[in-house]
XYZ file of C-alpha atoms in Angstrom:
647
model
C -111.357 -41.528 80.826
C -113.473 -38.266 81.267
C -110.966 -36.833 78.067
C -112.248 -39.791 75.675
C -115.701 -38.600 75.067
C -114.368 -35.336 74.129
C -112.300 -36.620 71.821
C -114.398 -38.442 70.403
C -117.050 -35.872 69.920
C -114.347 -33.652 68.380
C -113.009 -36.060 65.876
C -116.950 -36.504 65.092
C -117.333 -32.973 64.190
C -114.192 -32.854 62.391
C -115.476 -35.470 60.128
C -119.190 -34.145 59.578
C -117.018 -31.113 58.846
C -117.296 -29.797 54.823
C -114.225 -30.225 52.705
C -114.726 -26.910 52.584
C -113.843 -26.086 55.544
C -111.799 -28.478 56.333
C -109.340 -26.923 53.298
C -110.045 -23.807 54.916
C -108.351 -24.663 58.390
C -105.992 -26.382 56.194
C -105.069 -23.446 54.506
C -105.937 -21.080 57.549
C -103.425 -22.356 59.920
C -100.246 -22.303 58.023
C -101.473 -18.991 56.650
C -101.726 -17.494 60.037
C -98.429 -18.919 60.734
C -96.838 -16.866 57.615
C -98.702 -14.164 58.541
C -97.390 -13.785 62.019
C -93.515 -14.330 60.840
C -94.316 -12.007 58.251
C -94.993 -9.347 60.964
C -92.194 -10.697 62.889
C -90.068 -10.150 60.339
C -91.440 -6.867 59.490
C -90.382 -5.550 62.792
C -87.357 -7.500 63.157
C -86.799 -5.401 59.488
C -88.018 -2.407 61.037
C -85.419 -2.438 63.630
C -82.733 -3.135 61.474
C -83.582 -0.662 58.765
C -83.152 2.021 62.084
C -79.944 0.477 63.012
C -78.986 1.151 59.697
C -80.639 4.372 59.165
C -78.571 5.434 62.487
C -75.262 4.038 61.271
C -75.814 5.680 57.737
C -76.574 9.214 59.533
C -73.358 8.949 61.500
C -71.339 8.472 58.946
C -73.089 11.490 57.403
C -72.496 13.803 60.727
C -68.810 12.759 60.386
C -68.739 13.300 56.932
C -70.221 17.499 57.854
C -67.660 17.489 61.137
C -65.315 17.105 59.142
C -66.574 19.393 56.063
C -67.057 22.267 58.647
C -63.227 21.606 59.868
C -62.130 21.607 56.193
C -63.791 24.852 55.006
C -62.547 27.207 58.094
C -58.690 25.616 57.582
C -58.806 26.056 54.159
C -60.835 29.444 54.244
C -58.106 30.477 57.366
C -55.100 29.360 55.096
C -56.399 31.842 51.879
C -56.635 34.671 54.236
C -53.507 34.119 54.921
C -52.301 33.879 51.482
C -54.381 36.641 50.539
C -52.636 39.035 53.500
C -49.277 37.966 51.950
C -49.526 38.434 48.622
C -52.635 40.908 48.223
C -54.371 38.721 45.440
C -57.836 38.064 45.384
C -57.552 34.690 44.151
C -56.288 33.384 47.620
C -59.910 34.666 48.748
C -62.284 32.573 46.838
C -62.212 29.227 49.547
C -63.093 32.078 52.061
C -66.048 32.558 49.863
C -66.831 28.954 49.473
C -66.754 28.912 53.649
C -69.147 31.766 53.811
C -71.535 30.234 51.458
C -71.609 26.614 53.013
C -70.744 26.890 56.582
C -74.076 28.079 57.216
C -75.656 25.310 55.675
C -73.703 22.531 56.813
C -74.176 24.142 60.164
C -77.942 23.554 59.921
C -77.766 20.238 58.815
C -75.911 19.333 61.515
C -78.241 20.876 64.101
C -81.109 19.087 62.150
C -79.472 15.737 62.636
C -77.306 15.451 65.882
C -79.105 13.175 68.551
C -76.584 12.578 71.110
C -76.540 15.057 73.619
C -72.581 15.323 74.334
C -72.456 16.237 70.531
C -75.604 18.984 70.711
C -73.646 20.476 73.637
C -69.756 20.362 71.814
C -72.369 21.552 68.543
C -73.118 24.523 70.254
C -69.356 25.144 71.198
C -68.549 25.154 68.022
C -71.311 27.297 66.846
C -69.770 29.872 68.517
C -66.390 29.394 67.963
C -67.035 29.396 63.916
C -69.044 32.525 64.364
C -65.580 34.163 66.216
C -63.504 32.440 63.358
C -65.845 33.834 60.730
C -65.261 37.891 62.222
C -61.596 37.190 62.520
C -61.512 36.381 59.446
C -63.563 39.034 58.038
C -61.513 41.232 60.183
C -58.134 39.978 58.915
C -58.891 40.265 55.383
C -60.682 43.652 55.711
C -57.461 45.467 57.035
C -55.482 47.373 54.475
C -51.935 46.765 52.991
C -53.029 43.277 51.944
C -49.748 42.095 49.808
C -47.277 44.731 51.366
C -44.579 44.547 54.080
C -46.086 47.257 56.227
C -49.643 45.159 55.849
C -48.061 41.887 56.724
C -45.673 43.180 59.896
C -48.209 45.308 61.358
C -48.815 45.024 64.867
C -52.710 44.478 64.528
C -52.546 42.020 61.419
C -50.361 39.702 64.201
C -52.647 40.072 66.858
C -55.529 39.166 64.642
C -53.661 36.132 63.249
C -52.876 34.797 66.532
C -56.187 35.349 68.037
C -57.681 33.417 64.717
C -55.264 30.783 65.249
C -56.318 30.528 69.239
C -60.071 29.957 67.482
C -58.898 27.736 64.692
C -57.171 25.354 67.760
C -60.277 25.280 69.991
C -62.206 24.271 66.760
C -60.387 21.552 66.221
C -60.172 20.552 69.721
C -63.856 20.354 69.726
C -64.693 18.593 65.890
C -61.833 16.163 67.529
C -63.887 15.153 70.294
C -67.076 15.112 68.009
C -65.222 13.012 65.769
C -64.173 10.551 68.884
C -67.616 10.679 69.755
C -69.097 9.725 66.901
C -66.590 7.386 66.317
C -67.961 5.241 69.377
C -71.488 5.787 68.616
C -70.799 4.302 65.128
C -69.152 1.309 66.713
C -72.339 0.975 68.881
C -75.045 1.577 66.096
C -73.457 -0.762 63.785
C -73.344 -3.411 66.483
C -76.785 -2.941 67.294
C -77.614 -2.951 63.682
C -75.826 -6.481 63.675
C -77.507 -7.573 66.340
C -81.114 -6.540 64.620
C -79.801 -8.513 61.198
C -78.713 -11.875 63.323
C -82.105 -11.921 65.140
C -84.308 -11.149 61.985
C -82.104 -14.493 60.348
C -83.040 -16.080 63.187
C -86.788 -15.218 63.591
C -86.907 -16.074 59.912
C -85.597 -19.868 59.999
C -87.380 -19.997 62.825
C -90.714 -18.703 61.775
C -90.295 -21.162 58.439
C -89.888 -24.033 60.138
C -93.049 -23.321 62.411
C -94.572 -22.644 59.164
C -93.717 -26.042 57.518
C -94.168 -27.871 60.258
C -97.450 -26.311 60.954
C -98.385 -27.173 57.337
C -97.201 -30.778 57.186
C -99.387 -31.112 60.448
C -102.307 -29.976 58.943
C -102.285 -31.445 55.725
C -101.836 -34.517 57.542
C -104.517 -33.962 59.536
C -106.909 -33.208 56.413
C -105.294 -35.871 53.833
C -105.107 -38.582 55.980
C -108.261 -39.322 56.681
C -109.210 -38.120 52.830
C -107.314 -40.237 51.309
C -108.128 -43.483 53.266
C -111.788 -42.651 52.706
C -111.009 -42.280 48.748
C -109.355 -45.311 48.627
C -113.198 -46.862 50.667
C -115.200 -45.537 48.046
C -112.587 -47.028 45.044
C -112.834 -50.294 46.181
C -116.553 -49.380 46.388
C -115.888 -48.658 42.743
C -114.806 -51.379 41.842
C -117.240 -53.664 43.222
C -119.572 -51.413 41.809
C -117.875 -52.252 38.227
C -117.973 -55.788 38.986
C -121.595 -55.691 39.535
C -121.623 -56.128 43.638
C -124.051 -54.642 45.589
C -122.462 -51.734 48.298
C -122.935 -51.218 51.713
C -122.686 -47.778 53.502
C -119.832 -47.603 55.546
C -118.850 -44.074 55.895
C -121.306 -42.090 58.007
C -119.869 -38.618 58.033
C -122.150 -35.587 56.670
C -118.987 -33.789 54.597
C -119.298 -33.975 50.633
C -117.310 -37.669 50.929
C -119.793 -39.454 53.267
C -122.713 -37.599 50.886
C -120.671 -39.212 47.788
C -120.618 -42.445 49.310
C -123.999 -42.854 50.155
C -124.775 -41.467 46.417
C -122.776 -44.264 45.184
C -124.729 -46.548 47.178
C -127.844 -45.465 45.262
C -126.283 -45.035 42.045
C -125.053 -49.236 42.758
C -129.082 -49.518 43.436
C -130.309 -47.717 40.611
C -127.414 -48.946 38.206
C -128.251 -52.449 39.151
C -132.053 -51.766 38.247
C -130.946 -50.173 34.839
C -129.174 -52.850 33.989
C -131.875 -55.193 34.810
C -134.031 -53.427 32.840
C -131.656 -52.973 29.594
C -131.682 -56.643 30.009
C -135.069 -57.270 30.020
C -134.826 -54.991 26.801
C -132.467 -56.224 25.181
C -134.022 -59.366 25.342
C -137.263 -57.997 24.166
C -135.493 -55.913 21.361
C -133.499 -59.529 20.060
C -136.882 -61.368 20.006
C -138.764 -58.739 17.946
C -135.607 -58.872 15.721
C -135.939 -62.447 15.617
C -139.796 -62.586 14.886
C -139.164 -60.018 11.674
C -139.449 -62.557 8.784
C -139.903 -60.108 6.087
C -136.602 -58.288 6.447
C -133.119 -59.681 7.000
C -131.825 -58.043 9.571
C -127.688 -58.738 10.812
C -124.724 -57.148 11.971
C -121.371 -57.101 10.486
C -117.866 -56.162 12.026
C -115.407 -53.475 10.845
C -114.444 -56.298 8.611
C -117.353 -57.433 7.409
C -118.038 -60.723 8.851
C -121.531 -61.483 10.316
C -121.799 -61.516 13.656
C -125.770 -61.360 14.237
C -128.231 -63.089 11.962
C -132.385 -63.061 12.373
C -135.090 -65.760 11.131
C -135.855 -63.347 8.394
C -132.511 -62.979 7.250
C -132.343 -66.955 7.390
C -136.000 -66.960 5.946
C -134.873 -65.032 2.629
C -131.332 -66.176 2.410
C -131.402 -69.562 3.877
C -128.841 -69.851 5.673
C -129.299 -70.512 9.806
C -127.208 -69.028 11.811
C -124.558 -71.894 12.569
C -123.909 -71.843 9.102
C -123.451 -68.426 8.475
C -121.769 -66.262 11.077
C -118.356 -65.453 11.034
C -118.480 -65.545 7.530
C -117.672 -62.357 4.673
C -121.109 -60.935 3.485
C -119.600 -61.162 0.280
C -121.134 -65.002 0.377
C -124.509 -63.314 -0.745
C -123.151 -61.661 -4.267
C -123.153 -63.351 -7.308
C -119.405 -64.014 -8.399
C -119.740 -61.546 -10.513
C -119.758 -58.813 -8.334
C -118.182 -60.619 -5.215
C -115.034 -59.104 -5.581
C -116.414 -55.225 -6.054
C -119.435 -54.391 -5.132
C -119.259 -55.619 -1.273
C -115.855 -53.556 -0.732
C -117.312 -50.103 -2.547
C -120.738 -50.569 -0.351
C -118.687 -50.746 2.943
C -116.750 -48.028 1.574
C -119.869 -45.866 0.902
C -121.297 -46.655 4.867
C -117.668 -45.807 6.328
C -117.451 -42.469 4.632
C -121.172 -41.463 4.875
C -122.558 -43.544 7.621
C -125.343 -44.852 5.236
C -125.901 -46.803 1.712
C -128.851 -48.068 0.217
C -127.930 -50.761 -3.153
C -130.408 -53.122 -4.969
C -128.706 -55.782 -6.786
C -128.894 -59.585 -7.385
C -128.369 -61.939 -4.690
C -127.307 -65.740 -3.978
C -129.364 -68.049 -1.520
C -128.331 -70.815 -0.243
C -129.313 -73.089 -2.843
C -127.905 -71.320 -5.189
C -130.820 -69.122 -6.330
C -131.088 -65.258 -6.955
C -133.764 -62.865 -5.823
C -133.599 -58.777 -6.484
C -132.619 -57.346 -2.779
C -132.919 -53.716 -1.228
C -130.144 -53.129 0.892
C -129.312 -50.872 3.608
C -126.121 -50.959 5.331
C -125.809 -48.323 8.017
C -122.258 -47.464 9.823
C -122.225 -48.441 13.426
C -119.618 -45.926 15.418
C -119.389 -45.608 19.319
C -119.266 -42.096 22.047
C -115.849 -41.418 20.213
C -116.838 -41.506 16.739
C -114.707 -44.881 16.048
C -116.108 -47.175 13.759
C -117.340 -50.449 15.435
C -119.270 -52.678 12.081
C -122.394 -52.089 10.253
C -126.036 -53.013 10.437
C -127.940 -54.263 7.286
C -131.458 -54.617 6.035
C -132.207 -56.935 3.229
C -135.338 -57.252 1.693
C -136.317 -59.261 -1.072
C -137.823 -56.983 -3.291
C -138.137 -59.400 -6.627
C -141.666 -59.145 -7.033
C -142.065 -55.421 -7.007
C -138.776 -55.555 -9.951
C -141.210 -57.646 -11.771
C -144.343 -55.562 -11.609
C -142.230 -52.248 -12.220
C -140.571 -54.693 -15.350
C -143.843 -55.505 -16.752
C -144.999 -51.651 -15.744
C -141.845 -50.373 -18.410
C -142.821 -53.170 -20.776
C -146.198 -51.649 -20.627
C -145.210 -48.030 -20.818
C -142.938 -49.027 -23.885
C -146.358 -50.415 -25.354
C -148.725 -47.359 -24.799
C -145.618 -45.044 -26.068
C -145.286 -47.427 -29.017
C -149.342 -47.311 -29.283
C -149.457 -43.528 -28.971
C -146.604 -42.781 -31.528
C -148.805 -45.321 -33.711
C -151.736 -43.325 -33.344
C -150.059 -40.173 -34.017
C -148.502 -41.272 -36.941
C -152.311 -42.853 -38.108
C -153.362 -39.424 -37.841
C -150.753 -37.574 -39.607
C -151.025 -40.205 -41.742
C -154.567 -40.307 -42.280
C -155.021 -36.172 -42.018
C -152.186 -36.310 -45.004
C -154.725 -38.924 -46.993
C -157.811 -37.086 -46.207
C -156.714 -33.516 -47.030
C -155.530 -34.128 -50.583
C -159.118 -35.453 -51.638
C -160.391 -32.422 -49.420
C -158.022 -30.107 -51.539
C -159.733 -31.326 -54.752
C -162.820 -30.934 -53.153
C -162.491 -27.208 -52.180
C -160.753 -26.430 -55.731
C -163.454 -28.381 -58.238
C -165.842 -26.215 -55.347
C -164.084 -22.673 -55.956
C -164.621 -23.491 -60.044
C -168.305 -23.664 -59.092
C -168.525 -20.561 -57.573
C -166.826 -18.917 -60.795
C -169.892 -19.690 -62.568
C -172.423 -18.318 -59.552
C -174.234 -16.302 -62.041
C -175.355 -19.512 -64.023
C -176.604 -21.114 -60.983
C -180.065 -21.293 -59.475
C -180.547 -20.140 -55.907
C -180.580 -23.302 -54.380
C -177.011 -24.708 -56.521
C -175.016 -21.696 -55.140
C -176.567 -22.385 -51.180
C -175.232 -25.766 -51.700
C -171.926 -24.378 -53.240
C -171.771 -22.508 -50.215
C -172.070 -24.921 -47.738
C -169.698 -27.527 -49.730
C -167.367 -24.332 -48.935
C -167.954 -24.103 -45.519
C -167.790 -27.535 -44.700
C -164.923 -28.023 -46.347
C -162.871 -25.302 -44.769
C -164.205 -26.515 -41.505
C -163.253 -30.260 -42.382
C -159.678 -28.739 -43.227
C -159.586 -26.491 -40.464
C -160.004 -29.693 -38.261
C -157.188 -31.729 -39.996
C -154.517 -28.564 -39.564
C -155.772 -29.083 -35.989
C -155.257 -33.137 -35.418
C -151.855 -32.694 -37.662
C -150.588 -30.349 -35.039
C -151.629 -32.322 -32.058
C -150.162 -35.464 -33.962
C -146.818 -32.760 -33.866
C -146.876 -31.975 -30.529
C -147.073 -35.594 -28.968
C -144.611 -36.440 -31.542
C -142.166 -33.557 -30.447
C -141.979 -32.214 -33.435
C -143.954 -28.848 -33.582
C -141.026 -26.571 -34.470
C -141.092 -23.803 -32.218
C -138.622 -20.855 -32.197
C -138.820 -18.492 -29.357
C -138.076 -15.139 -29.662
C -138.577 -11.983 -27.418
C -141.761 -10.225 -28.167
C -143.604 -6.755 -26.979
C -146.868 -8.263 -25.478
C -148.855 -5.339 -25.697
C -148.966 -4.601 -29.648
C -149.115 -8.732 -29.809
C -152.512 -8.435 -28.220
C -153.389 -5.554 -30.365
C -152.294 -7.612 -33.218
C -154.732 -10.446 -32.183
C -157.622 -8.592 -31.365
C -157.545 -7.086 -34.875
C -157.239 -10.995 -36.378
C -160.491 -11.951 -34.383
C -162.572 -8.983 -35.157
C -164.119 -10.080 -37.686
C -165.053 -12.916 -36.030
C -166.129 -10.697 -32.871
C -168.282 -8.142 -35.126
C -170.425 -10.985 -36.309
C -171.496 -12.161 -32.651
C -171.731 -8.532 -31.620
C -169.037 -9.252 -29.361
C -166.891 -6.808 -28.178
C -162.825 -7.348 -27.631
C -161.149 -5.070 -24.622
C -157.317 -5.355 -23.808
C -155.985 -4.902 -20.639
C -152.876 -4.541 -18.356
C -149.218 -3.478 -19.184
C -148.669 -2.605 -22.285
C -144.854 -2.752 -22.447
C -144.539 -6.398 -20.844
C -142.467 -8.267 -22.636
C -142.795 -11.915 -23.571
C -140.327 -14.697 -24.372
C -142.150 -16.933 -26.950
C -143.221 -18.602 -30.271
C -145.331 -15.552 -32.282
C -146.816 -17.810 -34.523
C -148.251 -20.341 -31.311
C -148.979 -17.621 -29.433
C -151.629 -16.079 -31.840
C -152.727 -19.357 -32.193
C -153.195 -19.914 -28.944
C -154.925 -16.721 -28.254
C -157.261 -16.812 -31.438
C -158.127 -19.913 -29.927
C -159.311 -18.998 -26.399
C -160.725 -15.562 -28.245
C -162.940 -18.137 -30.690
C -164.005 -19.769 -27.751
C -165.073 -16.936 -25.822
C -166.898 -15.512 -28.634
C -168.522 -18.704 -29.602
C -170.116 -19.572 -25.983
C -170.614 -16.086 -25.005
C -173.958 -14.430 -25.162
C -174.205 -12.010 -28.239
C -173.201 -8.210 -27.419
C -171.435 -9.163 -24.515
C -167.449 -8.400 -24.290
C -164.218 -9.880 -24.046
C -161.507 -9.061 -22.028
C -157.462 -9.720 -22.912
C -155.944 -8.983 -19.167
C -152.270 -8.550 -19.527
C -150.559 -9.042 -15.698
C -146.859 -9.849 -14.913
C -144.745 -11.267 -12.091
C -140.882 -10.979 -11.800
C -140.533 -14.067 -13.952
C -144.023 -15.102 -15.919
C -146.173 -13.181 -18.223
C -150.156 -13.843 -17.211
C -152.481 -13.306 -20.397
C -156.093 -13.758 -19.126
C -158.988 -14.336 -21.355
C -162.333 -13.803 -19.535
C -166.009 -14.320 -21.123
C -169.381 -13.668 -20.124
C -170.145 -16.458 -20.591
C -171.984 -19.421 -18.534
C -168.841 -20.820 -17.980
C -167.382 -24.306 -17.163
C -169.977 -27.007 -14.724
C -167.424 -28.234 -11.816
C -167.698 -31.729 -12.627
C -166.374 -30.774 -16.331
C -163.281 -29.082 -15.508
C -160.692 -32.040 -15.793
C -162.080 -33.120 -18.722
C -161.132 -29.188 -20.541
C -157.951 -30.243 -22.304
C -158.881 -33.927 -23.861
C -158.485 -34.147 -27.319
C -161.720 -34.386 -29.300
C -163.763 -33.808 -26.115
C -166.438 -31.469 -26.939
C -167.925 -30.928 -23.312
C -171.923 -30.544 -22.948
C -172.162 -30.983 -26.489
C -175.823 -31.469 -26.247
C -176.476 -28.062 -25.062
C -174.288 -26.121 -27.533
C -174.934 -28.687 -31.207
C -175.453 -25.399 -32.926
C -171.411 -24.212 -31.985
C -168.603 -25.658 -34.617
C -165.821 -27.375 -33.174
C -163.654 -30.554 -33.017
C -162.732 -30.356 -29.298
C -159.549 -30.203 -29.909
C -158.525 -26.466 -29.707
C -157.826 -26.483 -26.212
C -156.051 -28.912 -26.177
C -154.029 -27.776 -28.973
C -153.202 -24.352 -27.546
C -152.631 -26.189 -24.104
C -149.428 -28.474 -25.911
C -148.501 -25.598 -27.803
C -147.914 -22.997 -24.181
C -146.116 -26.128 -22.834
C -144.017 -26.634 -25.558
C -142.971 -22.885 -24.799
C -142.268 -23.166 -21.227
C -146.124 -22.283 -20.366
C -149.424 -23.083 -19.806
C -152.911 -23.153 -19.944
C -155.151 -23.292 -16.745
C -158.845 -22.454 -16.076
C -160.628 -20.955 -13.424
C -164.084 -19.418 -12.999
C -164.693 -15.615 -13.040
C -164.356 -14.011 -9.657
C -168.232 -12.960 -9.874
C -169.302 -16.516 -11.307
C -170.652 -14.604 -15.080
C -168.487 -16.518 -16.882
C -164.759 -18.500 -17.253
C -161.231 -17.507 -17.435
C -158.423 -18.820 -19.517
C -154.969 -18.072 -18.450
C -151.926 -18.286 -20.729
C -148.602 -18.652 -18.732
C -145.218 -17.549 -20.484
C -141.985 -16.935 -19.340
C -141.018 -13.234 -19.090
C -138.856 -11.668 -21.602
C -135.408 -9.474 -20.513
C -135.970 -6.027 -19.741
C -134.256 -3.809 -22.415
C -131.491 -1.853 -20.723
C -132.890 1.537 -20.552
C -135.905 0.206 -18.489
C -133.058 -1.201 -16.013
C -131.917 2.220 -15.224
């Protein structure tokens, strides 16, 4: 009983435990399992690899044994040859002996453990070193290859006495041999031994190690998974709208999920009261518009919503009308087309906007604006349309009886304009006769008294004025009619200025009025030389005319990348504000109280205005910088820069 409490408390703080580390000691413990057979086996693999090592280096001190053993017979047996037959041939494996004894020698000192071998090593240390000077000694005596150098009484002795050495060699490297021979047996038993016990360790180690794992993840997943499968039933009550109650108390990231699902249930529940509550609000503001029908369709086009508007301007209520093709609103004539290509239209580019004739229900048609609008969902499929009708008829009819009263004023102007040409036509051929019976007068000036020719003069003046005045309305009459024949061309505006100035002067020396010119003088200008000087003479006469006498004139050539700025600017009084829109009307002759003594029509403003915009330009107005005066600005389009001027 005293045990429960613990456990319980320990199964408590394995719960509040984080996944975390929960996955940790998950991990952790079959980790440290692998870990520790890992070092088991590394020592179990140490072990071997020494039993190994051990058998390999036996073999190799058997393999010298019996190399030293090898190199004395056979350096023993070409002494011997060598004493016989007295050719030095029979000398070269005593050589070879010479050469590696020493070395093998070495070696085997280096790498003998056992001590029975050290001591039978040192034996035979000594005994190679006797069999070495016998041999030296037996091949150094003369009468090598002669009988009295084989049968000599000290050659004998020396061969037996090398033989005696040769025998307690191999006596010895046969007992090292036996020697090894056991230790070999033993090492590669032990070495056995270390292989069948790292197997061992290894299965055994695994098995810990899967067990151990199994355990764990038991341990961990268990409980996970039934407290997954707590919260997906919460789920799904949660889907079907029923409230949750917190169940699962523990303080790792589940029990912190679970509670957050309990408040997301809460706040869902007041979201979706509150979408409600707006949807409902949304449908009756839908359902209170009256002056637009608004419904939805499906992918099909069917209607599957329909508003008191929509049944206001159709008339159609809603029983009657959904699940029904929109089509039902078309005239037959364009039932079979023009619904199809507008759903087409809203499918491919999510929005189209048609007017067109429509049916009611009674069989009447009104002129509709429509807007149908593609309805798609998170995914980008395609779920029906929206559309907007309104009944537009009476605007049709005002903008109908606006055309029908356009036509009439463009009818009434090209009336007037042919009056005019018509009239300046009738009116200059009497003025013609006028001028000529006039110029027959002056012939005879002599004859006449003083007063005839003044009156002579003025029927001159007057008449040129009165013909200067129907030039004017016959080119206004050409303008508004389109036909002023123009022909641009691409002109130097600098000597065009010149050329103008010169034109006016006479003009300008009368006043007293001086002309200055400006600005760039290789701009060039894309325009009609004939308007143009018009134009210009025009604005000049002007400036002259309301100027004060002896003041100056000033042509200001300017130009942007694209426009050529010609800037006429007077001294004079200029233009009152409240005047200015009233500049270019025809036949408007502004303050013509104050200036009666100045000749004009009012119409050479205007004039030179239609002429720049028949060009491409313009004519504007704005007051001198300093307020002593106006400005008239011509606008044309640049001309191309010549080639060399590009470089």
């Amino acid at each position: 009983m005293s045990r429960l409490p613990l456990w319980t408390s320990a199964a408590r703080a394995w719960a509040d435990l984080g996944l975390g580390p929960k996955g940790l000691i998950v991990v952790a413990l079959p980790l440290a399992i692998l870990l520790s057979g890992i070092g088991a086996l590394h020592l179990s693999g140490r072990a071997e690899a020494e039993a190994e090592a051990r058998v390999r280096l036996t073999f190799a001190i058997q393999r010298d044994i019996h190399e030293v053993h090898a190199l004395l017979a056979e350096a023993a047996s070409g002494v011997r040859g060598y004493r016989l037959t007295g050719r030095q041939a029979f000398l070269e494996p005593y050589v070879k002996a010479e050469a590696l004894l020493p070395q093998t020698l070495d070696r085997l000192r280096r790498t003998t453990r056992d001590p029975e071998i050290r001591q039978r090593l040192a034996r035979v240390d000594t005994l190679v070193i006797q069999k070495r000077q016998g041999l030296a000694q037996l091949a150094a005596m003369p009468g090598a290859g002669t009988a009295a150098g084989v049968e000599a009484a000290d050659v004998a002795r020396a061969l037996v006495a090398n033989k005696a050495v040769l025998d307690a060699l191999r006596d010895e490297i046969d007992a090292m041999q036996r020697r090894e021979r056991e230790l070999l047996e033993q090492r590669q038993a032990q070495a056995d031994a270390e292989r069948r016990r790292t197997w061992t360790l290894t299965a055994v180690m695994a098995g810990i190690g899967i067990l151990g794992g199994l355990a764990a993840a038991q341990l961990l997943f268990t409980g996970i998974v039934r407290r997954v499968r707590g919260l997906e039933r919460d789920a799904e009550r949660l889907e079907q709208g029923e409230p949750l109650t917190l169940v699962d108390e523990a303080q790792d990231e589940i029990g912190r999920l679970a509670r957050r699902l309990v408040q997301a249930g809460d706040l869902l529940r007041s979201r979706e009261a509150a979408l409600r509550e707006g949807e409902e609000r949304y449908r009756r503001v839908i359902e209170g518009v009256r002056d637009y029908g608004i419904f939805a369709l499906d992918v099909e086009g069917n209607v599957v919503s329909w508003n008191t508007g929509a049944e206001r301007i159709k008339g159609w209520s809603a029983e009657e009308i959904l699940g029904r093709h929109f089509s039902t609103f078309y005239p037959p004539e364009a039932r079979e087309e023009t619904p199809a290509r507008l759903l087409e239209v809203a499918r491919r580019d999510g929005r189209v906007e048609d007017e067109g004739w429509r049916v009611r229900r009674d069989g009447g048609r009104f002129w509709a604006n429509v807007v149908i609008t593609a309805l798609r969902d998170e995914d980008g499929t395609l779920t029906g349309f929206s559309k907007v009708t309104r009944d537009v008829t009476e605007r049709r009819r005002a903008e109908e009886a606006l055309s029908h009263a356009r036509a009439e004023a463009e009818r009434a102007s090209r009336a007037k304009s042919e009056f005019l040409s018509r009239m300046s036509h009738e009116l200059r051929t009497p003025l013609t006769a006028i001028l000529g019976f006039n110029q027959l007068l002056g012939m005879d000036r002599d004859t006449l008294e003083d007063d005839q020719r003044h009156a002579v003069d003025q029927i001159a003046k007057a008449g040129g004025h009165l013909l200067a005045m129907i030039e004017e309305v016959l080119d206004i009459a050409r303008i508004e009619a389109g036909g002023h024949a123009l022909t641009p061309e691409t002109l130097d505006a600098g000597p065009l200025l010149i050329d103008v100035r010169n034109l006016i002067a006479p003009q300008a020396q009368a006043a007293g009025v001086e002309i200055r010119v400006e600005g760039a003088s290789d701009a060039r200008v894309t325009a009609d030389r004939r308007a143009t000087v018009q134009i210009l003479l025009n604005l000049l006469s002007n400036a002259i005319k309301y100027g004060p006498a002896g003041g100056t004139v000033t042509l200001t050539l300017a130009e942007t990348p694209d426009r050529i700025q010609i800037a006429v600017r007077d001294q004079g009084p200029g233009v009152p504000p409240a005047l200015v829109d009233r500049l270019f009307t025809p036949f408007d002759r502004l303050d013509a109280e104050r200036w009666s003594g100045a000749q004009g029509s009012g119409l050479g403003l205007a004039l030179s205005r239609g002429l720049a915009q028949a060009q491409g330009g313009d004519v504007t107005y704005r007051p001198r910088e300093d307020r002593q005066g106006a400005v008239f600005i011509l606008d044309l389009p640049r001309g191309p820069v010549p080639q060399g001027d590009r470089a």
